[in-house]
mmCIF file of C-alpha atoms and ligand atoms in Angstrom:
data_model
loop_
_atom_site.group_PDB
_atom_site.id
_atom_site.type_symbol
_atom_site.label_atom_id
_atom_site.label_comp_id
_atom_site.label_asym_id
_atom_site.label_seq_id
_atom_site.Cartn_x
_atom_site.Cartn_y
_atom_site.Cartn_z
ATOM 1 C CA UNK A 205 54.376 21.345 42.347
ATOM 2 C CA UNK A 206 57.836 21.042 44.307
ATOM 3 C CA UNK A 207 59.233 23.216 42.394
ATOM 4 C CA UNK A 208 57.065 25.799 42.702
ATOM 5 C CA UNK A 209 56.442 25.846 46.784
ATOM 6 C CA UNK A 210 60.580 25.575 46.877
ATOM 7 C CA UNK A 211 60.107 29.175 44.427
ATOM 8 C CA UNK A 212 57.832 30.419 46.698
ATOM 9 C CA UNK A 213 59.910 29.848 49.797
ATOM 10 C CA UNK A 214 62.851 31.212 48.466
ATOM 11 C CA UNK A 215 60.768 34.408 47.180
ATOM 12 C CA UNK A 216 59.712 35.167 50.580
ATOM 13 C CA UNK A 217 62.844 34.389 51.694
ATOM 14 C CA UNK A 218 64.147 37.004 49.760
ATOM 15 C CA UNK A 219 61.281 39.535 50.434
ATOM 16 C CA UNK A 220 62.080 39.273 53.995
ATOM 17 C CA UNK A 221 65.742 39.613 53.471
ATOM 18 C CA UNK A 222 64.732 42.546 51.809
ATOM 19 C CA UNK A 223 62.825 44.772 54.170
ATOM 20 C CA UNK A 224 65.118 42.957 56.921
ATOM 21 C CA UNK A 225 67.473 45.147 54.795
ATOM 22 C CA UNK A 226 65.239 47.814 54.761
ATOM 23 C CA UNK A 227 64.990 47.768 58.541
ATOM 24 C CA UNK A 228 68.181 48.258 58.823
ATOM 25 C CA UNK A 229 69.109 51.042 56.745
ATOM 26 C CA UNK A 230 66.018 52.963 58.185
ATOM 27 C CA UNK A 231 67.596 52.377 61.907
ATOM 28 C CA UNK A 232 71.141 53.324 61.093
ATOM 29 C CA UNK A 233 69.534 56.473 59.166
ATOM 30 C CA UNK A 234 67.723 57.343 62.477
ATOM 31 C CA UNK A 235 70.830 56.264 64.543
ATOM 32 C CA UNK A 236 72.945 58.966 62.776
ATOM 33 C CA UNK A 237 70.781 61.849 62.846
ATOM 34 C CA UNK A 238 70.097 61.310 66.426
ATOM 35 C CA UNK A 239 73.954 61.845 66.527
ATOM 36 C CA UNK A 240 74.005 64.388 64.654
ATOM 37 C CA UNK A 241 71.175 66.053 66.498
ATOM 38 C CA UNK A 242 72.473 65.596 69.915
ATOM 39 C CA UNK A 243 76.014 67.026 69.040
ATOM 40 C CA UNK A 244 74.006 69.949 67.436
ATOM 41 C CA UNK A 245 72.259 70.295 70.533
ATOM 42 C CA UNK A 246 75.405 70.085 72.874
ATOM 43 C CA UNK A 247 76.763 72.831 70.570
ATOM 44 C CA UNK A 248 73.945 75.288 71.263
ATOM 45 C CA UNK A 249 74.039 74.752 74.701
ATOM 46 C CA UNK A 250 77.649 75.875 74.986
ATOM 47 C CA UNK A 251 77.251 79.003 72.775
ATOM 48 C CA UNK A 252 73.905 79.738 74.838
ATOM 49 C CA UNK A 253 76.060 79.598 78.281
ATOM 50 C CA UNK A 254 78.917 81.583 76.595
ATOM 51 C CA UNK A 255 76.501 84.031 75.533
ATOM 52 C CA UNK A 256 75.003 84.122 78.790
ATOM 53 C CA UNK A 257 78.473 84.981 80.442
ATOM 54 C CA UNK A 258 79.038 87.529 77.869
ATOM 55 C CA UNK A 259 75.773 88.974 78.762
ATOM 56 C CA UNK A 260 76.449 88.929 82.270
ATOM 57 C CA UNK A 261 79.519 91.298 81.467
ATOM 58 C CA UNK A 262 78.179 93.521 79.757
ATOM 59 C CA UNK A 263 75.251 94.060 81.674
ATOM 60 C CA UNK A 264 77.596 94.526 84.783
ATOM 61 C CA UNK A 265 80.035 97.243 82.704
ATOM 62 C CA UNK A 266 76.651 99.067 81.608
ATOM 63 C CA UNK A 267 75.757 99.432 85.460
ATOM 64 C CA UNK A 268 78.986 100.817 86.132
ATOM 65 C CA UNK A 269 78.826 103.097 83.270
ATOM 66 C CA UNK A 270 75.899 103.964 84.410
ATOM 67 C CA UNK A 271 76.921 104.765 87.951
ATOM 68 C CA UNK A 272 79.445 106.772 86.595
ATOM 69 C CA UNK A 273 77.102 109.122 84.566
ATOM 70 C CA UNK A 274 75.045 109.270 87.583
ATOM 71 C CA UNK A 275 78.152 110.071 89.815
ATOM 72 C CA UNK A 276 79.039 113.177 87.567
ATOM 73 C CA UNK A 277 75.751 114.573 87.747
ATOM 74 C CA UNK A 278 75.802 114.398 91.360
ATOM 75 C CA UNK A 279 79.250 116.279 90.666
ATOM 76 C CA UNK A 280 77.691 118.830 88.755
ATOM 77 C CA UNK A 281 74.927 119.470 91.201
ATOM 78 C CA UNK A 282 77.744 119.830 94.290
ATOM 79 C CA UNK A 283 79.020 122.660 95.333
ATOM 80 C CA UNK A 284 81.964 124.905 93.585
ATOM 81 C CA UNK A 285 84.079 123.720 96.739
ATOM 82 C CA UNK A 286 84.496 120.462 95.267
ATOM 83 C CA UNK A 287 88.590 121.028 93.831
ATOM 84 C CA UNK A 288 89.622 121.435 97.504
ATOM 85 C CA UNK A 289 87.497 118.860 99.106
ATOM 86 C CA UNK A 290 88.606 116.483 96.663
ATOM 87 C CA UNK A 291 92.127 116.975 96.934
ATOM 88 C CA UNK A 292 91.804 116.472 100.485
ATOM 89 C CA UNK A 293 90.417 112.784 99.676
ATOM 90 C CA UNK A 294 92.845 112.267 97.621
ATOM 91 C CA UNK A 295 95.284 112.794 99.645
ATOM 92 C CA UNK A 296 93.686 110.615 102.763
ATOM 93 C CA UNK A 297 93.447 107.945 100.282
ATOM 94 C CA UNK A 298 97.224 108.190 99.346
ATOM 95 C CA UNK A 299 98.240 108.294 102.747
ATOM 96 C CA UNK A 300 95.591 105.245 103.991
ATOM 97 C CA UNK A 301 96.235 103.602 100.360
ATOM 98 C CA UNK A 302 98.543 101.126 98.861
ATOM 99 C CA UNK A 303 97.765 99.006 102.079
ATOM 100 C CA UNK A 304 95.327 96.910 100.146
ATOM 101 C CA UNK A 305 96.367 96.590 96.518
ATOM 102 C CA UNK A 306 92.167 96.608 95.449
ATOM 103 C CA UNK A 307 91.109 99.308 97.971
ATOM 104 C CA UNK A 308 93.447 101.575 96.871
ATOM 105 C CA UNK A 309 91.736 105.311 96.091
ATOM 106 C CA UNK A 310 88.677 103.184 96.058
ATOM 107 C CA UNK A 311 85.401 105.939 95.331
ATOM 108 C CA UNK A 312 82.943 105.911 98.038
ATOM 109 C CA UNK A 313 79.653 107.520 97.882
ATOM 110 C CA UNK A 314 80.694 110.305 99.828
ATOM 111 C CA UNK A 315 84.187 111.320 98.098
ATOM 112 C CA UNK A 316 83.979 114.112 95.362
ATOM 113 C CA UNK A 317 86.318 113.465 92.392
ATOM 114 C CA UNK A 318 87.306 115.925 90.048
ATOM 115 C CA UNK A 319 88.475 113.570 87.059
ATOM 116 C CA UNK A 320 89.286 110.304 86.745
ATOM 117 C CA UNK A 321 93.084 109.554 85.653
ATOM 118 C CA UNK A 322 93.470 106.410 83.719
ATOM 119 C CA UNK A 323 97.058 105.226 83.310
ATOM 120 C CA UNK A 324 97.866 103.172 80.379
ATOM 121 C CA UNK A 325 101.214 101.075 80.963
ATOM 122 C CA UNK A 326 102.832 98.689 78.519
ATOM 123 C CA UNK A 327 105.478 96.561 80.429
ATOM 124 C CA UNK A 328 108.049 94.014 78.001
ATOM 125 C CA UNK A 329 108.632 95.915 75.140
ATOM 126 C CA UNK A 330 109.914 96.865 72.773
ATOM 127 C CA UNK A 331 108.667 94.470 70.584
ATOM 128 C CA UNK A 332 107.405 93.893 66.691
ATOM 129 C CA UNK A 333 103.790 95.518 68.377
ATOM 130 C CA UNK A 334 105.197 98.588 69.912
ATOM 131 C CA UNK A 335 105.808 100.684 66.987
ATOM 132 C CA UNK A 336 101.320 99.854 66.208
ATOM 133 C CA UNK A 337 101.127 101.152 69.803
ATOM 134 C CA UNK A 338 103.166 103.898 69.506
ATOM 135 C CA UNK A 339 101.165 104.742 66.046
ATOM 136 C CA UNK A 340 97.880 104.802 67.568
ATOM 137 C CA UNK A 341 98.770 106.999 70.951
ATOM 138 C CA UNK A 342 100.303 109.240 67.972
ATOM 139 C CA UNK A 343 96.650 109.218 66.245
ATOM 140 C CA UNK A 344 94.424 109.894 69.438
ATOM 141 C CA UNK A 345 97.106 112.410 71.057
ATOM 142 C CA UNK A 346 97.532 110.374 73.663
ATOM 143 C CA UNK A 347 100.374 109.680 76.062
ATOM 144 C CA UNK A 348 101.393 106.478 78.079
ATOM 145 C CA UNK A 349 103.989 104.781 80.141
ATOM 146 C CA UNK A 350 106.426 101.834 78.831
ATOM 147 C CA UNK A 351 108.298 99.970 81.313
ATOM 148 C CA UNK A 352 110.707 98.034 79.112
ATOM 149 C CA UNK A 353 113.481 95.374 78.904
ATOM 150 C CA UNK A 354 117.009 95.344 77.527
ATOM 151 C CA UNK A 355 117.045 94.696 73.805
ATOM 152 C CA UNK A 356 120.444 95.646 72.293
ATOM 153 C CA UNK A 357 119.389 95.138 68.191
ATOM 154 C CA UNK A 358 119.092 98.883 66.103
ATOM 155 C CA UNK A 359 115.373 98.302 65.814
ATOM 156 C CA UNK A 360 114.680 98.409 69.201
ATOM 157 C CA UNK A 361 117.096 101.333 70.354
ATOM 158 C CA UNK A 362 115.329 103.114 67.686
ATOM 159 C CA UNK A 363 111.961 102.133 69.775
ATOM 160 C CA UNK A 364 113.413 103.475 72.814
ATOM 161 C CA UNK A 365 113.888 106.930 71.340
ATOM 162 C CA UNK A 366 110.623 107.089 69.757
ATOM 163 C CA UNK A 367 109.163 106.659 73.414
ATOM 164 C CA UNK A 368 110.332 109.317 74.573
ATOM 165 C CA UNK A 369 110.454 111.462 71.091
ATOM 166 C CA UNK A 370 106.628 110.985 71.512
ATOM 167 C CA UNK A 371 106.255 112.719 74.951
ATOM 168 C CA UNK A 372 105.591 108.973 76.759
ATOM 169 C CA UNK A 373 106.959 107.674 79.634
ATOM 170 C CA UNK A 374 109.800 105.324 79.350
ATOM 171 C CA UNK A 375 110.116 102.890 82.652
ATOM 172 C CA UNK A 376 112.357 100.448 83.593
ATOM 173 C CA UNK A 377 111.234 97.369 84.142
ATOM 174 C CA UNK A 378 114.662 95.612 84.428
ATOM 175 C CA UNK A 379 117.212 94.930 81.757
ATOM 176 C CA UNK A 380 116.733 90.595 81.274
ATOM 177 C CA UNK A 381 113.329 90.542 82.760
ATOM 178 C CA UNK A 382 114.577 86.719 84.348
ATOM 179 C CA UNK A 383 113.467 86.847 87.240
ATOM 180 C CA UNK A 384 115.776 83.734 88.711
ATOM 181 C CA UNK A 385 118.516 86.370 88.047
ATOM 182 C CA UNK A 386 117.087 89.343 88.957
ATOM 183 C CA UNK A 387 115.637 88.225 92.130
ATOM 184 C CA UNK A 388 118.332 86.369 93.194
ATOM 185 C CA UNK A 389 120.092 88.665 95.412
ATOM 186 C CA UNK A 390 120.175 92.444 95.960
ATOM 187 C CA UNK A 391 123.225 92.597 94.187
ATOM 188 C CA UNK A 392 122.198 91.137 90.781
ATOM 189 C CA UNK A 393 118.934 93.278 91.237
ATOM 190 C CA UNK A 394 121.541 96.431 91.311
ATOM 191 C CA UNK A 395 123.517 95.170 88.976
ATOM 192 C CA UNK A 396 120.424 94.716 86.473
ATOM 193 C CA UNK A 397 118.905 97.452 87.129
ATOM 194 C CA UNK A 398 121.781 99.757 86.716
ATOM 195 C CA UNK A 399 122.755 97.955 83.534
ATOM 196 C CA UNK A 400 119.085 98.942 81.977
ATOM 197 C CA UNK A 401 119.133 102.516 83.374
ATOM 198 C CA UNK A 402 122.204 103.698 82.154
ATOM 199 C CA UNK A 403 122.058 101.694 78.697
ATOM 200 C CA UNK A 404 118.910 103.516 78.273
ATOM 201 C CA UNK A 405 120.050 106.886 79.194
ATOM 202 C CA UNK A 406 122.801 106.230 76.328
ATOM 203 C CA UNK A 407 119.706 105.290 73.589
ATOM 204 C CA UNK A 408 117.746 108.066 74.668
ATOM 205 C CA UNK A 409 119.637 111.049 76.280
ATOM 206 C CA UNK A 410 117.410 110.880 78.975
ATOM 207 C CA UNK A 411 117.631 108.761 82.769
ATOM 208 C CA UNK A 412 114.388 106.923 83.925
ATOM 209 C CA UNK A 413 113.262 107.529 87.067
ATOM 210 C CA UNK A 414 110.136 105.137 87.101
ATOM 211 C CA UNK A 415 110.281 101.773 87.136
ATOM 212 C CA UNK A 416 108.107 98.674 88.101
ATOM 213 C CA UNK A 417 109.385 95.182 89.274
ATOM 214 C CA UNK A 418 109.183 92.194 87.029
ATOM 215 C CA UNK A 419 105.905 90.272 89.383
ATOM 216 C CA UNK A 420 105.248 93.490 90.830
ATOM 217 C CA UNK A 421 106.248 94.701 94.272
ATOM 218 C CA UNK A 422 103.718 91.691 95.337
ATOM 219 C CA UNK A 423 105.562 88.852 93.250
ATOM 220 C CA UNK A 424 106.187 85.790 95.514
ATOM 221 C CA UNK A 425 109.180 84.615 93.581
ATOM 222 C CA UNK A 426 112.118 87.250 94.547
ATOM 223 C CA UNK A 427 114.715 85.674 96.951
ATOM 224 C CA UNK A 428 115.177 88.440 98.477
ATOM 225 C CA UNK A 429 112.371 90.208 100.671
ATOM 226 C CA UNK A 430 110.905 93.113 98.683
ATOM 227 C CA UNK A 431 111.274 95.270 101.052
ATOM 228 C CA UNK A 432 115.164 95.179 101.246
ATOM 229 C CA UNK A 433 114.951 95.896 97.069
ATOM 230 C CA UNK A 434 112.509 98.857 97.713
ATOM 231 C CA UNK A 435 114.697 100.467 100.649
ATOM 232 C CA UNK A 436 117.648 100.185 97.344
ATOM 233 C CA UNK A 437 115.065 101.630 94.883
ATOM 234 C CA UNK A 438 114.165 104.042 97.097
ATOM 235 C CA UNK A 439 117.402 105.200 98.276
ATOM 236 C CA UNK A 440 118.450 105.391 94.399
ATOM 237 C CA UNK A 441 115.322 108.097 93.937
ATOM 238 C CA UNK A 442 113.473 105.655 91.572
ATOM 239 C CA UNK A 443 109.609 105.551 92.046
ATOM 240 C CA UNK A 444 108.297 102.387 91.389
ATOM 241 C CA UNK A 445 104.799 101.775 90.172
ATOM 242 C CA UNK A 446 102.224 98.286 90.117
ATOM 243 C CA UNK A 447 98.983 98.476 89.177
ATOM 244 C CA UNK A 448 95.294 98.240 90.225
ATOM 245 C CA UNK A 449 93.858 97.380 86.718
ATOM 246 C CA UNK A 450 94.682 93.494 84.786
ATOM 247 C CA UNK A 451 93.442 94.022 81.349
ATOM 248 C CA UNK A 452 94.197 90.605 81.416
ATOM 249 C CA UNK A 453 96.536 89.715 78.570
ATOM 250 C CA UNK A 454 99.067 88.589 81.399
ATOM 251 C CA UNK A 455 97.018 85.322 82.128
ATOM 252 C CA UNK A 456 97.585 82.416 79.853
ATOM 253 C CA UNK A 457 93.291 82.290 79.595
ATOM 254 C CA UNK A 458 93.556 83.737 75.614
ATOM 255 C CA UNK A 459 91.025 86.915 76.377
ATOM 256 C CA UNK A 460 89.910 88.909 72.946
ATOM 257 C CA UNK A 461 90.231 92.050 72.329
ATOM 258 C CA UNK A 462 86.320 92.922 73.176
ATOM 259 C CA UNK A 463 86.988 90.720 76.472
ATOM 260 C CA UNK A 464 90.186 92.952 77.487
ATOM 261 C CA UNK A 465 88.266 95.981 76.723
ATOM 262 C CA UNK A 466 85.654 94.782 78.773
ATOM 263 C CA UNK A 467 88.131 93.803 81.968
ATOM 264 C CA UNK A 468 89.419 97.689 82.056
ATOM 265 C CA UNK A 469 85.842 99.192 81.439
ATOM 266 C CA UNK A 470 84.219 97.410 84.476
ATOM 267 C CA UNK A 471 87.447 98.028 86.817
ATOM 268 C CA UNK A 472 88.299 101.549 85.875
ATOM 269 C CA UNK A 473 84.810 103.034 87.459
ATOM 270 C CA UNK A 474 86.204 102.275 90.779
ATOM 271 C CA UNK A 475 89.135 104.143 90.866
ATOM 272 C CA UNK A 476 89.979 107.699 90.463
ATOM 273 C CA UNK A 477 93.504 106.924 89.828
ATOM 274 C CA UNK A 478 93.894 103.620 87.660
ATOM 275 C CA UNK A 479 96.830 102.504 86.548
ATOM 276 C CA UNK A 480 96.649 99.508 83.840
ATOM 277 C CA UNK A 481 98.674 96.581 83.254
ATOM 278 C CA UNK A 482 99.349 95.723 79.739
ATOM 279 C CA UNK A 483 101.630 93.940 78.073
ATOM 280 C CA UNK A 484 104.005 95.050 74.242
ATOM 281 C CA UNK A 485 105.268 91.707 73.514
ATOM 282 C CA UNK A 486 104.718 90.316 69.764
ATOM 283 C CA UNK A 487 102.039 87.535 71.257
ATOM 284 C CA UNK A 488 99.874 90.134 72.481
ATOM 285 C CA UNK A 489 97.947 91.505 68.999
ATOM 286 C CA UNK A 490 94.477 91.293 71.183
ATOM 287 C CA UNK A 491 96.224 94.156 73.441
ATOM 288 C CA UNK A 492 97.201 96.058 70.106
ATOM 289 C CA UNK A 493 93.640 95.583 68.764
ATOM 290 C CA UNK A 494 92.106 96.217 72.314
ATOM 291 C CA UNK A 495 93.689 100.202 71.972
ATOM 292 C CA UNK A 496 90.842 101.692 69.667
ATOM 293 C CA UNK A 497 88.419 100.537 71.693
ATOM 294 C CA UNK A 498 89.457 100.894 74.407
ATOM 295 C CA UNK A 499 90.532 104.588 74.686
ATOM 296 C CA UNK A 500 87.454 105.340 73.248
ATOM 297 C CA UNK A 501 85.386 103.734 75.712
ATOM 298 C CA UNK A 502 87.173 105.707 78.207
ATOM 299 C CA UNK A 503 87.537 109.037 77.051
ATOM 300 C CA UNK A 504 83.957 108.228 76.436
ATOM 301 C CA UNK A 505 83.450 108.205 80.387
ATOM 302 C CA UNK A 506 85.060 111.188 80.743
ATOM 303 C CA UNK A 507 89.068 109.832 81.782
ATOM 304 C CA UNK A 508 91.646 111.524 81.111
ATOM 305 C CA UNK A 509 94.575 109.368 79.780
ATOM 306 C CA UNK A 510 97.836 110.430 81.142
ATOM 307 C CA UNK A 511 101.596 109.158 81.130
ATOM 308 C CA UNK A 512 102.776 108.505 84.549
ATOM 309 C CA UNK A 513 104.963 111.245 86.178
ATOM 310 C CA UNK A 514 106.244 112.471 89.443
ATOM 311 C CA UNK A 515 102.261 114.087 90.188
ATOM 312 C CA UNK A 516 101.216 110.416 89.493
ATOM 313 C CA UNK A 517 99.137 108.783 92.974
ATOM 314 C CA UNK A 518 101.234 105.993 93.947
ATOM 315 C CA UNK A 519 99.566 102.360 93.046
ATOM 316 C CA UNK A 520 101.971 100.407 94.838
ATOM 317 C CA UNK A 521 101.231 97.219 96.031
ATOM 318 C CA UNK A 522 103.529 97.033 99.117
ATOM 319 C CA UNK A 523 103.477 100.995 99.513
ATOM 320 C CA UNK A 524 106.653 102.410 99.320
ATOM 321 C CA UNK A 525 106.435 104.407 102.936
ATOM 322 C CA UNK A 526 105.540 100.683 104.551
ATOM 323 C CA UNK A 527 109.452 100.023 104.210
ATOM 324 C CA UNK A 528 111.958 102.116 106.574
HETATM 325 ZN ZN1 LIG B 804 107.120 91.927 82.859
#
């Protein structure tokens, strides 16, 4: 009799160590899908804002588009005066201009444009990237602006020459692209800058007369006031050019290709004259991949892609007739 109750206890002993057991496993299953649920969750909610963003831009470029189309139909309706009035314009906005880097040649409602010039520049090369460049300018029949650096290996003197073999514009953009050195008196400036020109005029046969500062005419880290270097640029008949589009591949925020694309297309409606900052440097495939795109988008709004020359509207960011 004993016996048996002592069986009996340690039965239900075991039958509650059991489910106890049971219990358990049940909770821990529940624990981890609530984990796994709530990550899941957290996921989503990041794409959804990310998607939300990317909405956001698109919807914005698709206005601007938009405005654009709507713009050239005004055109169309206008009258057949429309060249002169709009070189007029132009010309008040050159002379007002490079004042404000973003107002520059701003459209208003009221200004009449003829065509909108887009710019394309390409500023550190050469590089392992600029010959895919180079290949698909050659494909579209289009021609652009490199402001490059001093490279002294065969592969890049060849790139040099094929710049300018392909009818684009080869800039200087200073021959070590340091800007500790460059900017750290007028002299090395000369000396650098005189070093690139006349290396590249003995690649390429030919002496470039455009050229845009390392940072810009804007960059805060020269030593010596901008203005002095500008007075030398000018006095050595250079014209030096800056920008009033970012594509973007500058920043160290990794954009994609779609995302640079999308930086130019919203920007470039506001300009008549645009001149684009991008950047031939191996690290830069989204640029490289951006190109397709990209000049399709704008040829698609009617721009007409041009190298820059001496008829180019200045984009200067401290305008060049601001300095005695
Ligand atoms: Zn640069």
């Amino acid at each position: 009799m004993e016996e048996k109750t002592s069986n009996g206890f340690s039965e239900q002993q075991m039958r509650r160590r059991r489910i106890n057991k049971m219990k358990m496993s049940i909770l821990t299953g529940a624990g981890i899908w609530i984990i796994i649920l709530s990550v899941l969750m957290v996921a989503m909610f990041v794409k959804l804002v990310f998607l939300e963003n990317k909405l956001d831009r698109l919807e914005k470029s698709i206005l601007s588009v938009e405005q654009v189309v709507e713009e050239q139909k005004e055109k169309a309706a206008s009258s057949p005066h429309e060249e002169e009035s709009e070189s007029m314009s132009d010309n008040g906005a050159a002379g007002e201009s490079a004042a404000q880097e973003n107002g520059q040649g701003e459209n208003t409602s009221t200004e009449v444009e003829e065509s909108r010039k887009v710019y394309l520049t390409f500023d550190d090369g050469p590089s392992e990237n600029t010959s895919k460049i180079l290949d698909i300018l050659k494909e579209r029949n289009i021609k652009a602006t490199f402001f490059v650096v001093g490279f002294d290996d065969d592969a890049s003197r060849e790139l040099y020459q094929r710049i300018v073999a392909e009818g684009h514009t080869l800039g200087m953009h200073s021959y070590s692209h340091k800007y500790d050195m460059i900017y750290a008196s007028l002299d090395a400036f000369k000396e650098d800058m005189s070093q690139l020109q006349s290396y590249l005029e003995e690649v390429t046969g030919v002496t470039p007369k455009i050229m845009r500062f390392p940072g810009g005419s804007s960059n805060q880290v020269s030593n010596v006031d901008m203005k002095d270097l500008i007075h030398y640029v000018k006095g050595e008949g250079l014209t030096y050019f800056d920008w009033n589009i970012e594509s973007g591949d500058a920043t160290s925020q990794a954009y994609t290709s779609d995302e640079l694309v999308q930086n130019v297309m919203t920007e470039v409606v506001k300009y008549d004259t645009s001149v684009v900052l991008m950047h031939d440097t191996s690290a830069k495939a989204a640029t490289v991949e951006a190109l397709v795109p990209m000049i399709d988008q704008l040829q698609g709004i009617g721009a007409e892609l041009l190298p820059i020359d001496d008829t180019t509207k200045l984009i200067q960011h401290i305008p060049v007739d601001s300095v005695e």
